[in-house]
Amino acid sequence: MQVLNPALNFSHQDEIFDPAIARSLTIIGAGSIGSCVALVAAKMGVSKIIIYDEDSVESHNIPMSAYRICDLGVRKVQALKEIIKEHSGTDIVAIPEMYTGQRLRDTVVLCVDTMEARQLVFSKINPLVDLLIDTRLAQEYLSVFAIEPTNKFDVDFYKHFLAYSTEEAARIDCGTHGIAPISMRAASVVCANLINFWKNGKKEMHYEELCIALQRV
Amino acid sequence: MKDDEMEVTVQVRPTQGHAASKKVKVNKTGASLGQVLDEAGIDHKRKDLKVDGQPANQNTHVGPGAKITVSERARGS
């Protein structure tokens, strides 16, 4: 299918966010949260999005993510590239591989599901990274860290919540993984942090919410 | 409350529903976070702990009026 690439009209967000101030965004993991973050970021005008994931779309991925039924069996990042092009005209850089330590820069969003993957990414954070956002879900509970790697207070705070294995974290049982409003809420929180940080240098270091109860905790 | 007691607030954040808060009375002297939570009957193994918004562990000293949070260690995506 030929996808048109019109320049999006951002007049409705003129006073909220100017896409010209967006930096490059690397998303590690294209699951439920990662796919929604990529889509929302592209729609708000982020033009350079790099996304890593080696998996393909399976039927259980579709309800919580940006994927379509026609994406079944397709590599997640390839499907996402097409979806985002269609929705926003933006060409993302789709890397159909697991992140294994490639050089990172600018803003990085972690959308992975193991603590070990989080620890690997954190070990690769370098002075070129201005903001690291780590998203975590458990059933209805959402936790989002936004850390400036050059800020010792941020880093010490974050390390405390990074220092355990997947085995020591909450179990995700069948039927308790999450639901679409929560992954979309996570994407919304991530993108709000991006707007605030790119615009004013501010972010919420640790945001927690019980999303179905609509209770900020 | 007795003279040798103090009160702290513990908020438990589950993965479902609402967070629940309770006031807990503990001895004023030598209260570690682990002791406070044990006395309150709150499971704190494999949980993320904070005292007054700052990262904490079972050995963190807890003072009067402290606000403690006990959260599940979410890790999904």
PDB file of C-alpha atoms in Angstrom:
ATOM      1  CA  MET A   1       0.000   0.000   0.000  1.00  0.00           C
ATOM      2  CA  GLN A   2       1.312   3.436  -0.884  1.00  0.00           C
ATOM      3  CA  VAL A   3       1.477   5.528   2.251  1.00  0.00           C
ATOM      4  CA  LEU A   4       1.351   9.260   1.846  1.00  0.00           C
ATOM      5  CA  ASN A   5       3.737  11.361   3.885  1.00  0.00           C
ATOM      6  CA  PRO A   6       2.004  14.660   4.461  1.00  0.00           C
ATOM      7  CA  ALA A   7       3.475  17.242   6.798  1.00  0.00           C
ATOM      8  CA  LEU A   8       1.284  16.984   9.878  1.00  0.00           C
ATOM      9  CA  ASN A   9      -0.615  20.058  10.953  1.00  0.00           C
ATOM     10  CA  PHE A  10       0.369  20.640  14.592  1.00  0.00           C
ATOM     11  CA  SER A  11      -1.654  23.841  15.052  1.00  0.00           C
ATOM     12  CA  HIS A  12      -3.729  22.282  17.878  1.00  0.00           C
ATOM     13  CA  GLN A  13      -0.622  21.786  19.991  1.00  0.00           C
ATOM     14  CA  ASP A  14       1.251  24.974  19.090  1.00  0.00           C
ATOM     15  CA  GLU A  15       1.249  26.319  22.653  1.00  0.00           C
ATOM     16  CA  ILE A  16       1.872  22.927  24.245  1.00  0.00           C
ATOM     17  CA  PHE A  17       4.733  21.365  22.337  1.00  0.00           C
ATOM     18  CA  ASP A  18       6.802  22.421  19.355  1.00  0.00           C
ATOM     19  CA  PRO A  19       8.113  19.328  17.526  1.00  0.00           C
ATOM     20  CA  ALA A  20      11.227  21.283  16.579  1.00  0.00           C
ATOM     21  CA  ILE A  21      12.555  20.888  20.146  1.00  0.00           C
ATOM     22  CA  ALA A  22      12.201  17.089  20.155  1.00  0.00           C
ATOM     23  CA  ARG A  23      15.407  15.119  20.444  1.00  0.00           C
ATOM     24  CA  SER A  24      15.995  11.643  19.105  1.00  0.00           C
ATOM     25  CA  LEU A  25      14.088   8.968  20.970  1.00  0.00           C
ATOM     26  CA  THR A  26      15.322   5.401  21.371  1.00  0.00           C
ATOM     27  CA  ILE A  27      12.713   2.916  22.553  1.00  0.00           C
ATOM     28  CA  ILE A  28      13.945  -0.454  23.745  1.00  0.00           C
ATOM     29  CA  GLY A  29      11.150  -2.975  23.506  1.00  0.00           C
ATOM     30  CA  ALA A  30       8.162  -2.778  21.155  1.00  0.00           C
ATOM     31  CA  GLY A  31       5.605  -4.552  23.301  1.00  0.00           C
ATOM     32  CA  SER A  32       2.410  -3.071  24.659  1.00  0.00           C
ATOM     33  CA  ILE A  33       3.982   0.055  26.162  1.00  0.00           C
ATOM     34  CA  GLY A  34       6.778   0.471  23.621  1.00  0.00           C
ATOM     35  CA  SER A  35       4.449   0.349  20.625  1.00  0.00           C
ATOM     36  CA  CYS A  36       2.098   2.891  22.220  1.00  0.00           C
ATOM     37  CA  VAL A  37       4.975   5.212  23.190  1.00  0.00           C
ATOM     38  CA  ALA A  38       6.293   5.141  19.623  1.00  0.00           C
ATOM     39  CA  LEU A  39       2.874   5.899  18.162  1.00  0.00           C
ATOM     40  CA  VAL A  40       2.050   8.740  20.566  1.00  0.00           C
ATOM     41  CA  ALA A  41       5.536  10.255  20.241  1.00  0.00           C
ATOM     42  CA  ALA A  42       5.267  10.240  16.442  1.00  0.00           C
ATOM     43  CA  LYS A  43       1.813  11.816  16.608  1.00  0.00           C
ATOM     44  CA  MET A  44       3.114  14.639  18.800  1.00  0.00           C
ATOM     45  CA  GLY A  45       5.864  15.310  16.286  1.00  0.00           C
ATOM     46  CA  VAL A  46       8.946  13.362  17.342  1.00  0.00           C
ATOM     47  CA  SER A  47      10.593  12.722  14.003  1.00  0.00           C
ATOM     48  CA  LYS A  48      13.564  10.569  14.978  1.00  0.00           C
ATOM     49  CA  ILE A  49      12.464   7.370  16.671  1.00  0.00           C
ATOM     50  CA  ILE A  50      14.679   4.295  16.904  1.00  0.00           C
ATOM     51  CA  ILE A  51      13.113   1.110  18.237  1.00  0.00           C
ATOM     52  CA  TYR A  52      14.601  -2.280  19.130  1.00  0.00           C
ATOM     53  CA  ASP A  53      12.743  -5.585  19.392  1.00  0.00           C
ATOM     54  CA  GLU A  54      13.364  -8.993  17.881  1.00  0.00           C
ATOM     55  CA  ASP A  55       9.911 -10.489  18.468  1.00  0.00           C
ATOM     56  CA  SER A  56       6.993 -10.915  16.097  1.00  0.00           C
ATOM     57  CA  VAL A  57       3.382  -9.984  16.782  1.00  0.00           C
ATOM     58  CA  GLU A  58       1.328 -12.759  18.392  1.00  0.00           C
ATOM     59  CA  SER A  59      -2.414 -12.745  18.965  1.00  0.00           C
ATOM     60  CA  HIS A  60      -2.094 -12.049  22.715  1.00  0.00           C
ATOM     61  CA  ASN A  61      -0.049  -8.909  21.944  1.00  0.00           C
ATOM     62  CA  ILE A  62      -2.790  -7.133  20.024  1.00  0.00           C
ATOM     63  CA  PRO A  63      -5.263  -6.029  22.744  1.00  0.00           C
ATOM     64  CA  MET A  64      -2.709  -4.080  24.807  1.00  0.00           C
ATOM     65  CA  SER A  65      -0.610  -2.646  21.978  1.00  0.00           C
ATOM     66  CA  ALA A  66      -0.722  -0.520  18.837  1.00  0.00           C
ATOM     67  CA  TYR A  67      -0.647  -3.623  16.594  1.00  0.00           C
ATOM     68  CA  ARG A  68      -3.407  -4.666  14.219  1.00  0.00           C
ATOM     69  CA  ILE A  69      -4.785  -8.092  13.396  1.00  0.00           C
ATOM     70  CA  CYS A  70      -3.088  -7.852   9.999  1.00  0.00           C
ATOM     71  CA  ASP A  71       0.287  -7.618  11.793  1.00  0.00           C
ATOM     72  CA  LEU A  72       0.088 -11.170  13.156  1.00  0.00           C
ATOM     73  CA  GLY A  73       3.347 -12.970  12.526  1.00  0.00           C
ATOM     74  CA  VAL A  74       5.150  -9.805  11.375  1.00  0.00           C
ATOM     75  CA  ARG A  75       8.195  -8.519  13.245  1.00  0.00           C
ATOM     76  CA  LYS A  76       6.935  -5.989  15.784  1.00  0.00           C
ATOM     77  CA  VAL A  77       9.267  -3.207  14.691  1.00  0.00           C
ATOM     78  CA  GLN A  78       8.415  -3.702  11.022  1.00  0.00           C
ATOM     79  CA  ALA A  79       4.695  -3.607  11.768  1.00  0.00           C
ATOM     80  CA  LEU A  80       5.212  -0.515  13.901  1.00  0.00           C
ATOM     81  CA  LYS A  81       7.170   1.209  11.151  1.00  0.00           C
ATOM     82  CA  GLU A  82       4.201   0.777   8.806  1.00  0.00           C
ATOM     83  CA  ILE A  83       1.617   1.788  11.432  1.00  0.00           C
ATOM     84  CA  ILE A  84       3.517   4.944  12.360  1.00  0.00           C
ATOM     85  CA  LYS A  85       4.150   5.901   8.758  1.00  0.00           C
ATOM     86  CA  GLU A  86       0.439   5.565   8.069  1.00  0.00           C
ATOM     87  CA  HIS A  87      -0.593   7.548  11.169  1.00  0.00           C
ATOM     88  CA  SER A  88       1.959  10.343  11.095  1.00  0.00           C
ATOM     89  CA  GLY A  89       4.100  10.167   7.977  1.00  0.00           C
ATOM     90  CA  THR A  90       7.124   9.560  10.207  1.00  0.00           C
ATOM     91  CA  ASP A  91       9.752   7.025   9.181  1.00  0.00           C
ATOM     92  CA  ILE A  92      11.033   5.323  12.307  1.00  0.00           C
ATOM     93  CA  VAL A  93      14.276   3.353  12.463  1.00  0.00           C
ATOM     94  CA  ALA A  94      13.139  -0.217  13.084  1.00  0.00           C
ATOM     95  CA  ILE A  95      15.821  -2.540  14.434  1.00  0.00           C
ATOM     96  CA  PRO A  96      14.522  -6.129  14.500  1.00  0.00           C
ATOM     97  CA  GLU A  97      17.009  -7.213  17.157  1.00  0.00           C
ATOM     98  CA  MET A  98      17.235  -7.415  20.892  1.00  0.00           C
ATOM     99  CA  TYR A  99      19.195  -4.522  22.382  1.00  0.00           C
ATOM    100  CA  THR A 100      22.654  -5.867  23.235  1.00  0.00           C
ATOM    101  CA  GLY A 101      24.615  -2.757  24.134  1.00  0.00           C
ATOM    102  CA  GLN A 102      24.534  -0.546  21.045  1.00  0.00           C
ATOM    103  CA  ARG A 103      25.581   3.067  21.545  1.00  0.00           C
ATOM    104  CA  LEU A 104      22.767   5.178  23.001  1.00  0.00           C
ATOM    105  CA  ARG A 105      22.207   8.909  22.801  1.00  0.00           C
ATOM    106  CA  ASP A 106      19.611  11.585  23.602  1.00  0.00           C
ATOM    107  CA  THR A 107      16.429  10.245  25.192  1.00  0.00           C
ATOM    108  CA  VAL A 108      15.963   6.542  25.935  1.00  0.00           C
ATOM    109  CA  VAL A 109      12.740   4.805  26.947  1.00  0.00           C
ATOM    110  CA  LEU A 110      12.882   1.336  28.447  1.00  0.00           C
ATOM    111  CA  CYS A 111       9.874  -0.843  27.685  1.00  0.00           C
ATOM    112  CA  VAL A 112      11.250  -4.264  28.552  1.00  0.00           C
ATOM    113  CA  ASP A 113       9.901  -6.941  30.848  1.00  0.00           C
ATOM    114  CA  THR A 114      12.932  -8.213  32.743  1.00  0.00           C
ATOM    115  CA  MET A 115      15.101  -6.557  35.346  1.00  0.00           C
ATOM    116  CA  GLU A 116      18.177  -7.967  33.629  1.00  0.00           C
ATOM    117  CA  ALA A 117      17.334  -6.107  30.393  1.00  0.00           C
ATOM    118  CA  ARG A 118      16.887  -2.905  32.431  1.00  0.00           C
ATOM    119  CA  GLN A 119      20.246  -3.471  34.110  1.00  0.00           C
ATOM    120  CA  LEU A 120      21.946  -4.000  30.740  1.00  0.00           C
ATOM    121  CA  VAL A 121      20.567  -0.765  29.317  1.00  0.00           C
ATOM    122  CA  PHE A 122      21.467   1.176  32.454  1.00  0.00           C
ATOM    123  CA  SER A 123      25.040  -0.126  32.219  1.00  0.00           C
ATOM    124  CA  LYS A 124      25.234   1.354  28.704  1.00  0.00           C
ATOM    125  CA  ILE A 125      23.994   4.812  29.643  1.00  0.00           C
ATOM    126  CA  ASN A 126      26.642   7.380  28.725  1.00  0.00           C
ATOM    127  CA  PRO A 127      27.014  11.179  28.833  1.00  0.00           C
ATOM    128  CA  LEU A 128      25.214  11.522  25.491  1.00  0.00           C
ATOM    129  CA  VAL A 129      21.973  10.288  27.084  1.00  0.00           C
ATOM    130  CA  ASP A 130      19.984  13.180  28.555  1.00  0.00           C
ATOM    131  CA  LEU A 131      17.025  11.262  29.998  1.00  0.00           C
ATOM    132  CA  LEU A 132      16.270   7.617  30.736  1.00  0.00           C
ATOM    133  CA  ILE A 133      12.643   6.657  31.226  1.00  0.00           C
ATOM    134  CA  ASP A 134      11.871   3.189  32.614  1.00  0.00           C
ATOM    135  CA  THR A 135       8.300   1.921  32.436  1.00  0.00           C
ATOM    136  CA  ARG A 136       7.024  -0.939  34.604  1.00  0.00           C
ATOM    137  CA  LEU A 137       3.616  -2.591  34.774  1.00  0.00           C
ATOM    138  CA  ALA A 138       2.071  -5.145  37.081  1.00  0.00           C
ATOM    139  CA  GLN A 139      -1.615  -5.810  36.469  1.00  0.00           C
ATOM    140  CA  GLU A 140      -3.290  -2.410  37.182  1.00  0.00           C
ATOM    141  CA  TYR A 141      -0.216  -0.800  38.729  1.00  0.00           C
ATOM    142  CA  LEU A 142       2.029   1.492  36.682  1.00  0.00           C
ATOM    143  CA  SER A 143       5.443   2.764  37.707  1.00  0.00           C
ATOM    144  CA  VAL A 144       7.482   5.159  35.535  1.00  0.00           C
ATOM    145  CA  PHE A 145      10.971   6.373  36.434  1.00  0.00           C
ATOM    146  CA  ALA A 146      12.469   9.386  34.633  1.00  0.00           C
ATOM    147  CA  ILE A 147      16.150   9.737  35.395  1.00  0.00           C
ATOM    148  CA  GLU A 148      18.784  12.237  34.309  1.00  0.00           C
ATOM    149  CA  PRO A 149      21.988  10.184  34.119  1.00  0.00           C
ATOM    150  CA  THR A 150      24.109  13.200  35.090  1.00  0.00           C
ATOM    151  CA  ASN A 151      22.080  13.808  38.255  1.00  0.00           C
ATOM    152  CA  LYS A 152      23.538  11.796  41.160  1.00  0.00           C
ATOM    153  CA  PHE A 153      20.352  12.030  43.212  1.00  0.00           C
ATOM    154  CA  ASP A 154      18.311  10.608  40.327  1.00  0.00           C
ATOM    155  CA  VAL A 155      20.829   7.852  39.679  1.00  0.00           C
ATOM    156  CA  ASP A 156      21.115   6.791  43.336  1.00  0.00           C
ATOM    157  CA  PHE A 157      17.322   6.756  43.643  1.00  0.00           C
ATOM    158  CA  TYR A 158      16.902   4.661  40.494  1.00  0.00           C
ATOM    159  CA  LYS A 159      19.668   2.179  41.349  1.00  0.00           C
ATOM    160  CA  HIS A 160      17.767   1.185  44.478  1.00  0.00           C
ATOM    161  CA  PHE A 161      14.863   0.040  42.301  1.00  0.00           C
ATOM    162  CA  LEU A 162      17.120  -1.687  39.802  1.00  0.00           C
ATOM    163  CA  ALA A 163      19.078  -3.859  42.184  1.00  0.00           C
ATOM    164  CA  TYR A 164      17.053  -7.062  42.075  1.00  0.00           C
ATOM    165  CA  SER A 165      16.452  -9.849  39.621  1.00  0.00           C
ATOM    166  CA  THR A 166      13.310 -10.632  37.660  1.00  0.00           C
ATOM    167  CA  GLU A 167      12.808 -13.570  40.053  1.00  0.00           C
ATOM    168  CA  GLU A 168      12.641 -11.129  42.956  1.00  0.00           C
ATOM    169  CA  ALA A 169      10.068  -8.905  41.233  1.00  0.00           C
ATOM    170  CA  ALA A 170       6.303  -9.388  41.095  1.00  0.00           C
ATOM    171  CA  ARG A 171       5.159 -12.493  39.254  1.00  0.00           C
ATOM    172  CA  ILE A 172       3.046 -11.961  36.177  1.00  0.00           C
ATOM    173  CA  ASP A 173       0.481 -14.738  36.098  1.00  0.00           C
ATOM    174  CA  CYS A 174      -1.721 -15.639  33.184  1.00  0.00           C
ATOM    175  CA  GLY A 175      -4.536 -13.112  32.915  1.00  0.00           C
ATOM    176  CA  THR A 176      -2.856 -10.480  35.083  1.00  0.00           C
ATOM    177  CA  HIS A 177      -0.440  -8.940  32.614  1.00  0.00           C
ATOM    178  CA  GLY A 178      -2.492  -5.797  32.012  1.00  0.00           C
ATOM    179  CA  ILE A 179      -5.089  -4.192  29.779  1.00  0.00           C
ATOM    180  CA  ALA A 180      -5.035  -1.575  27.008  1.00  0.00           C
ATOM    181  CA  PRO A 181      -5.933   1.504  29.100  1.00  0.00           C
ATOM    182  CA  ILE A 182      -2.878   0.830  31.270  1.00  0.00           C
ATOM    183  CA  SER A 183      -0.331   0.493  28.449  1.00  0.00           C
ATOM    184  CA  MET A 184      -1.840   3.583  26.829  1.00  0.00           C
ATOM    185  CA  ARG A 185      -1.700   5.409  30.169  1.00  0.00           C
ATOM    186  CA  ALA A 186       1.975   4.426  30.438  1.00  0.00           C
ATOM    187  CA  ALA A 187       2.622   5.882  26.979  1.00  0.00           C
ATOM    188  CA  SER A 188       0.828   9.051  28.019  1.00  0.00           C
ATOM    189  CA  VAL A 189       2.973   9.404  31.163  1.00  0.00           C
ATOM    190  CA  VAL A 190       6.155   8.800  29.164  1.00  0.00           C
ATOM    191  CA  CYS A 191       5.220  11.377  26.543  1.00  0.00           C
ATOM    192  CA  ALA A 192       4.215  13.933  29.185  1.00  0.00           C
ATOM    193  CA  ASN A 193       7.696  13.528  30.653  1.00  0.00           C
ATOM    194  CA  LEU A 194       9.213  13.993  27.179  1.00  0.00           C
ATOM    195  CA  ILE A 195       7.285  17.224  26.637  1.00  0.00           C
ATOM    196  CA  ASN A 196       8.191  18.608  30.064  1.00  0.00           C
ATOM    197  CA  PHE A 197      11.819  17.600  29.827  1.00  0.00           C
ATOM    198  CA  TRP A 198      12.462  18.780  26.284  1.00  0.00           C
ATOM    199  CA  LYS A 199      10.555  21.994  26.881  1.00  0.00           C
ATOM    200  CA  ASN A 200      11.523  22.936  30.473  1.00  0.00           C
ATOM    201  CA  GLY A 201      14.157  20.436  31.618  1.00  0.00           C
ATOM    202  CA  LYS A 202      11.652  19.032  34.132  1.00  0.00           C
ATOM    203  CA  LYS A 203      10.333  15.535  34.674  1.00  0.00           C
ATOM    204  CA  GLU A 204       8.557  13.429  37.311  1.00  0.00           C
ATOM    205  CA  MET A 205      11.306  11.236  38.743  1.00  0.00           C
ATOM    206  CA  HIS A 206       8.949   8.484  39.880  1.00  0.00           C
ATOM    207  CA  TYR A 207       5.292   8.353  38.865  1.00  0.00           C
ATOM    208  CA  GLU A 208       3.048   5.626  40.271  1.00  0.00           C
ATOM    209  CA  GLU A 209      -0.615   4.991  39.617  1.00  0.00           C
ATOM    210  CA  LEU A 210      -3.227   2.326  40.149  1.00  0.00           C
ATOM    211  CA  CYS A 211      -4.694   2.957  36.732  1.00  0.00           C
ATOM    212  CA  ILE A 212      -8.113   1.329  36.911  1.00  0.00           C
ATOM    213  CA  ALA A 213      -8.876   2.912  40.290  1.00  0.00           C
ATOM    214  CA  LEU A 214      -7.493   6.173  38.820  1.00  0.00           C
ATOM    215  CA  GLN A 215      -5.522   6.516  42.038  1.00  0.00           C
ATOM    216  CA  ARG A 216      -2.205   8.346  41.878  1.00  0.00           C
ATOM    217  CA  VAL A 217       0.007   6.819  44.590  1.00  0.00           C
TER     218      VAL A 217
ATOM    219  CA  MET B   1      -0.907   6.233  72.570  1.00  0.00           C
ATOM    220  CA  LYS B   2       1.595   5.390  75.311  1.00  0.00           C
ATOM    221  CA  ASP B   3       4.603   7.613  76.025  1.00  0.00           C
ATOM    222  CA  ASP B   4       7.002   5.065  74.609  1.00  0.00           C
ATOM    223  CA  GLU B   5       5.036   4.648  71.406  1.00  0.00           C
ATOM    224  CA  MET B   6       5.056   6.500  68.102  1.00  0.00           C
ATOM    225  CA  GLU B   7       2.749   6.402  65.144  1.00  0.00           C
ATOM    226  CA  VAL B   8       3.683   5.939  61.500  1.00  0.00           C
ATOM    227  CA  THR B   9       1.576   5.626  58.376  1.00  0.00           C
ATOM    228  CA  VAL B  10       1.996   2.657  56.071  1.00  0.00           C
ATOM    229  CA  GLN B  11       0.539   2.671  52.589  1.00  0.00           C
ATOM    230  CA  VAL B  12       0.400  -0.675  50.819  1.00  0.00           C
ATOM    231  CA  ARG B  13       0.197  -0.450  47.043  1.00  0.00           C
ATOM    232  CA  PRO B  14      -1.191  -3.603  45.497  1.00  0.00           C
ATOM    233  CA  THR B  15      -1.197  -4.463  41.792  1.00  0.00           C
ATOM    234  CA  GLN B  16      -4.975  -4.254  41.667  1.00  0.00           C
ATOM    235  CA  GLY B  17      -7.672  -2.016  43.167  1.00  0.00           C
ATOM    236  CA  HIS B  18      -6.842   0.800  45.577  1.00  0.00           C
ATOM    237  CA  ALA B  19      -3.875   1.475  47.824  1.00  0.00           C
ATOM    238  CA  ALA B  20      -4.684   1.086  51.505  1.00  0.00           C
ATOM    239  CA  SER B  21      -3.212   3.161  54.340  1.00  0.00           C
ATOM    240  CA  LYS B  22      -3.046   2.277  58.007  1.00  0.00           C
ATOM    241  CA  LYS B  23      -1.631   3.942  61.099  1.00  0.00           C
ATOM    242  CA  VAL B  24       0.747   1.757  63.010  1.00  0.00           C
ATOM    243  CA  LYS B  25       1.896   2.287  66.617  1.00  0.00           C
ATOM    244  CA  VAL B  26       5.409   1.117  67.320  1.00  0.00           C
ATOM    245  CA  ASN B  27       7.949   1.484  70.068  1.00  0.00           C
ATOM    246  CA  LYS B  28       9.798   4.802  69.917  1.00  0.00           C
ATOM    247  CA  THR B  29      13.228   3.283  70.346  1.00  0.00           C
ATOM    248  CA  GLY B  30      15.095   1.335  67.743  1.00  0.00           C
ATOM    249  CA  ALA B  31      12.353   0.805  65.206  1.00  0.00           C
ATOM    250  CA  SER B  32      13.680  -0.457  61.917  1.00  0.00           C
ATOM    251  CA  LEU B  33      11.437  -0.553  58.882  1.00  0.00           C
ATOM    252  CA  GLY B  34      11.458  -4.343  58.946  1.00  0.00           C
ATOM    253  CA  GLN B  35      10.311  -4.366  62.590  1.00  0.00           C
ATOM    254  CA  VAL B  36       7.570  -1.813  61.928  1.00  0.00           C
ATOM    255  CA  LEU B  37       6.186  -3.806  59.041  1.00  0.00           C
ATOM    256  CA  ASP B  38       6.465  -7.110  60.905  1.00  0.00           C
ATOM    257  CA  GLU B  39       4.573  -5.663  63.874  1.00  0.00           C
ATOM    258  CA  ALA B  40       1.923  -4.330  61.505  1.00  0.00           C
ATOM    259  CA  GLY B  41       1.612  -7.742  59.872  1.00  0.00           C
ATOM    260  CA  ILE B  42       2.538  -6.368  56.459  1.00  0.00           C
ATOM    261  CA  ASP B  43       4.422  -8.597  54.050  1.00  0.00           C
ATOM    262  CA  HIS B  44       7.552  -6.772  52.916  1.00  0.00           C
ATOM    263  CA  LYS B  45       9.543  -9.493  51.227  1.00  0.00           C
ATOM    264  CA  ARG B  46      10.297  -8.775  47.552  1.00  0.00           C
ATOM    265  CA  LYS B  47       8.632  -5.380  47.765  1.00  0.00           C
ATOM    266  CA  ASP B  48       9.843  -1.866  46.949  1.00  0.00           C
ATOM    267  CA  LEU B  49      10.041   0.145  50.153  1.00  0.00           C
ATOM    268  CA  LYS B  50      10.143   3.896  50.698  1.00  0.00           C
ATOM    269  CA  VAL B  51      10.207   6.046  53.823  1.00  0.00           C
ATOM    270  CA  ASP B  52       9.097   9.643  53.301  1.00  0.00           C
ATOM    271  CA  GLY B  53       9.453   9.169  49.564  1.00  0.00           C
ATOM    272  CA  GLN B  54      13.038   7.971  49.711  1.00  0.00           C
ATOM    273  CA  PRO B  55      14.285   4.468  48.919  1.00  0.00           C
ATOM    274  CA  ALA B  56      14.503   2.313  52.019  1.00  0.00           C
ATOM    275  CA  ASN B  57      15.284  -1.214  53.120  1.00  0.00           C
ATOM    276  CA  GLN B  58      14.403  -3.370  56.100  1.00  0.00           C
ATOM    277  CA  ASN B  59      17.158  -1.783  58.172  1.00  0.00           C
ATOM    278  CA  THR B  60      16.146   1.821  57.533  1.00  0.00           C
ATOM    279  CA  HIS B  61      15.423   3.662  60.792  1.00  0.00           C
ATOM    280  CA  VAL B  62      11.842   4.847  61.052  1.00  0.00           C
ATOM    281  CA  GLY B  63      11.047   7.995  63.026  1.00  0.00           C
ATOM    282  CA  PRO B  64       7.765   9.387  64.413  1.00  0.00           C
ATOM    283  CA  GLY B  65       5.289  10.470  61.771  1.00  0.00           C
ATOM    284  CA  ALA B  66       7.109   8.649  58.982  1.00  0.00           C
ATOM    285  CA  LYS B  67       5.199   7.797  55.843  1.00  0.00           C
ATOM    286  CA  ILE B  68       6.078   4.325  54.629  1.00  0.00           C
ATOM    287  CA  THR B  69       5.105   2.849  51.300  1.00  0.00           C
ATOM    288  CA  VAL B  70       5.214  -0.808  50.345  1.00  0.00           C
ATOM    289  CA  SER B  71       4.858  -1.434  46.616  1.00  0.00           C
ATOM    290  CA  GLU B  72       4.919  -4.456  44.380  1.00  0.00           C
ATOM    291  CA  ARG B  73       7.985  -4.718  42.194  1.00  0.00           C
ATOM    292  CA  ALA B  74       6.369  -4.188  38.824  1.00  0.00           C
ATOM    293  CA  ARG B  75       8.516  -5.293  35.918  1.00  0.00           C
ATOM    294  CA  GLY B  76       6.185  -5.921  32.964  1.00  0.00           C
ATOM    295  CA  SER B  77       5.954  -3.955  29.771  1.00  0.00           C
TER     296      SER B  77
END
